[in-house]
CSV table of C-alpha atoms in Angstrom, one decimal:
chain,number,residue,atom,x,y,z
A,1,UNK,CA,142.1,88.7,78.2
A,2,UNK,CA,144.6,89.8,81.0
A,3,UNK,CA,148.3,89.1,81.0
A,4,UNK,CA,149.5,86.0,82.6
A,5,UNK,CA,150.8,87.5,85.8
A,6,UNK,CA,147.4,89.4,86.3
A,7,UNK,CA,145.5,86.5,85.6
A,8,UNK,CA,147.4,84.1,88.0
A,9,UNK,CA,147.1,86.5,91.0
A,10,UNK,CA,143.6,87.5,90.3
A,11,UNK,CA,142.2,84.0,89.9
A,12,UNK,CA,143.8,82.9,93.3
A,13,UNK,CA,143.0,86.2,95.2
A,14,UNK,CA,139.3,86.9,93.9
A,15,UNK,CA,136.3,84.7,94.2
A,16,UNK,CA,135.2,83.3,90.8
A,17,UNK,CA,132.2,85.7,90.5
A,18,UNK,CA,134.5,88.7,91.3
A,19,UNK,CA,137.1,87.5,88.9
A,20,UNK,CA,134.3,87.2,86.2
A,21,UNK,CA,133.0,90.6,86.9
A,22,UNK,CA,136.5,92.2,86.7
A,23,UNK,CA,137.0,90.4,83.3
A,24,UNK,CA,133.8,91.5,81.8
A,25,UNK,CA,134.5,95.1,83.0
A,26,UNK,CA,137.9,95.1,81.4
A,27,UNK,CA,136.7,93.7,78.2
A,28,UNK,CA,133.8,96.3,78.2
A,29,UNK,CA,136.2,99.3,78.9
A,30,UNK,CA,138.5,98.1,76.0
A,31,UNK,CA,135.6,97.6,73.6
A,32,UNK,CA,133.7,100.6,74.3
A,33,UNK,CA,136.2,103.0,75.5
A,34,UNK,CA,134.0,104.1,78.4
A,35,UNK,CA,134.7,104.2,82.2
A,36,UNK,CA,131.5,105.8,83.5
A,37,UNK,CA,129.6,103.4,85.7
A,38,UNK,CA,126.3,104.1,84.0
A,39,UNK,CA,127.7,103.4,80.6
A,40,UNK,CA,129.5,100.2,81.7
A,41,UNK,CA,126.2,99.0,83.3
A,42,UNK,CA,124.3,99.7,80.0
A,43,UNK,CA,126.8,97.3,78.2
A,44,UNK,CA,127.1,94.8,81.0
A,45,UNK,CA,125.7,91.4,79.6
A,46,UNK,CA,123.3,90.3,82.5
A,47,UNK,CA,119.6,89.8,82.2
A,48,UNK,CA,118.8,92.1,85.0
A,49,UNK,CA,117.5,95.7,85.0
A,50,UNK,CA,119.8,98.5,84.3
A,51,UNK,CA,119.8,99.9,87.9
A,52,UNK,CA,120.4,96.4,89.4
A,53,UNK,CA,123.6,96.2,87.0
A,54,UNK,CA,124.6,99.8,88.0
A,55,UNK,CA,124.5,98.8,91.7
A,56,UNK,CA,126.2,95.4,91.3
A,57,UNK,CA,129.2,97.1,89.4
A,58,UNK,CA,129.1,99.7,92.0
A,59,UNK,CA,129.4,97.4,95.1
A,60,UNK,CA,131.9,95.3,93.2
A,61,UNK,CA,134.1,98.5,92.7
A,62,UNK,CA,133.7,99.6,96.3
A,63,UNK,CA,134.4,96.1,97.8
A,64,UNK,CA,137.1,95.5,100.2
A,65,UNK,CA,138.8,93.1,97.9
A,66,UNK,CA,140.0,95.6,95.5
A,67,UNK,CA,142.7,97.6,97.1
A,68,UNK,CA,146.1,98.6,95.7
A,69,UNK,CA,147.9,96.5,98.4
A,70,UNK,CA,146.0,93.3,97.6
A,71,UNK,CA,145.7,93.4,93.7
A,72,UNK,CA,148.2,95.7,92.3
A,73,UNK,CA,151.3,95.5,94.4
A,74,UNK,CA,151.5,91.6,94.3
A,75,UNK,CA,151.3,91.8,90.4
A,76,UNK,CA,153.8,94.6,90.2
A,77,UNK,CA,156.4,92.9,92.2
A,78,UNK,CA,156.0,89.6,90.3
A,79,UNK,CA,156.3,91.6,87.2
A,80,UNK,CA,159.6,93.4,88.4
A,81,UNK,CA,161.0,90.0,89.2
A,82,UNK,CA,160.3,88.5,85.9
A,83,UNK,CA,161.1,91.5,83.7
A,84,UNK,CA,164.4,93.0,85.3
A,85,UNK,CA,167.6,91.2,86.3
A,86,UNK,CA,169.1,92.0,89.9
A,87,UNK,CA,171.5,95.0,89.6
A,88,UNK,CA,169.7,96.5,86.6
A,89,UNK,CA,169.3,100.3,86.7
A,90,UNK,CA,165.6,101.3,87.2
A,91,UNK,CA,164.4,104.8,86.9
A,92,UNK,CA,161.4,105.7,89.0
A,93,UNK,CA,159.7,109.1,89.0
A,94,UNK,CA,157.9,110.5,92.0
A,95,UNK,CA,155.3,113.3,91.0
A,96,UNK,CA,152.1,114.9,92.4
A,97,UNK,CA,149.1,116.0,90.1
A,98,UNK,CA,145.7,117.6,91.1
A,99,UNK,CA,142.5,117.3,89.2
A,100,UNK,CA,140.2,119.7,91.0
A,101,UNK,CA,140.0,118.4,94.5
A,102,UNK,CA,141.7,115.2,93.7
A,103,UNK,CA,145.4,115.5,94.7
A,104,UNK,CA,147.5,112.3,93.8
A,105,UNK,CA,151.1,111.7,94.7
A,106,UNK,CA,152.5,108.8,92.4
A,107,UNK,CA,155.7,106.8,91.9
A,108,UNK,CA,156.2,105.3,88.5
A,109,UNK,CA,158.8,103.2,87.0
A,110,UNK,CA,160.0,104.9,83.7
A,111,UNK,CA,160.4,102.4,80.7
A,112,UNK,CA,160.9,103.7,77.1
A,113,UNK,CA,159.8,107.2,78.0
A,114,UNK,CA,156.4,105.9,79.7
A,115,UNK,CA,155.5,105.8,83.3
A,116,UNK,CA,154.3,102.5,84.8
A,117,UNK,CA,152.4,103.1,88.0
A,118,UNK,CA,153.9,101.4,90.9
A,119,UNK,CA,152.3,102.9,93.9
A,120,UNK,CA,150.0,106.0,94.5
A,121,UNK,CA,148.3,107.9,97.5
A,122,UNK,CA,145.3,110.2,97.4
A,123,UNK,CA,146.4,113.2,99.5
A,124,UNK,CA,143.9,114.8,102.0
A,125,UNK,CA,145.0,118.3,101.0
A,126,UNK,CA,145.5,120.4,98.0
A,127,UNK,CA,148.8,121.8,97.0
A,128,UNK,CA,152.2,120.5,97.1
A,129,UNK,CA,153.4,117.5,99.3
A,130,UNK,CA,156.0,117.8,102.0
A,131,UNK,CA,158.9,115.9,102.9
A,132,UNK,CA,157.1,113.4,105.4
A,133,UNK,CA,154.6,112.6,102.7
A,134,UNK,CA,157.3,112.2,100.0
A,135,UNK,CA,159.4,109.9,102.3
A,136,UNK,CA,156.3,107.8,103.2
A,137,UNK,CA,155.5,107.1,99.6
A,138,UNK,CA,159.0,106.3,98.6
A,139,UNK,CA,159.5,104.1,101.7
A,140,UNK,CA,156.7,101.9,100.4
A,141,UNK,CA,158.3,101.4,96.9
A,142,UNK,CA,162.0,101.4,97.7
A,143,UNK,CA,162.0,98.1,99.4
A,144,UNK,CA,160.6,96.4,96.4
A,145,UNK,CA,163.6,97.7,94.4
A,146,UNK,CA,166.5,96.8,96.9
A,147,UNK,CA,167.8,94.1,94.1
A,148,UNK,CA,168.2,97.0,91.6
A,149,UNK,CA,170.3,100.2,91.1
A,150,UNK,CA,167.6,102.8,91.6
A,151,UNK,CA,167.5,106.4,90.3
A,152,UNK,CA,164.7,108.5,91.7
A,153,UNK,CA,163.6,111.5,89.4
A,154,UNK,CA,161.3,114.4,90.5
A,155,UNK,CA,160.5,117.9,89.4
A,156,UNK,CA,161.1,121.0,91.4
A,157,UNK,CA,158.5,120.1,94.0
A,158,UNK,CA,160.9,117.2,95.2
A,159,UNK,CA,164.1,119.3,95.3
A,160,UNK,CA,164.4,119.5,99.1
A,161,UNK,CA,167.9,119.0,100.6
A,162,UNK,CA,166.2,116.7,103.2
A,163,UNK,CA,164.8,114.4,100.7
A,164,UNK,CA,168.1,114.3,98.8
A,165,UNK,CA,169.9,113.3,101.9
A,166,UNK,CA,167.4,110.8,103.1
């Protein structure tokens, strides 16, 4: 099952059928430790043909209801509110990583030597990010943290004087 915060948001945001598909997919991923669409479709408990299950899951994952802004951000904001007192010191890390042609810029909350993703963007280019991109992603996250003392951490890609001044 999903944590209560997730469950509360998702049951009000998603249609019942979408919510059930999501629950089934989460359980399948946890049980079988597979994330490939074809493998999830083969385990999906529905009396329809494999190809129909695969298409159904693909349509669901591509649907406009599953966005970081509509699903992830409201859950994260509520979790932050419930988990941390105003004025607490929060350490966030900004980092960029590249897997082949996929270039991701991510902001994470550091808790007990673990990074909890707060927000990410797929970059449309390979290689390092620039000040404008870094400022853009931090500008999306920092307003959520205005009640806290925030420490921003980054590796050498994020060492510009311009970013530090901002």
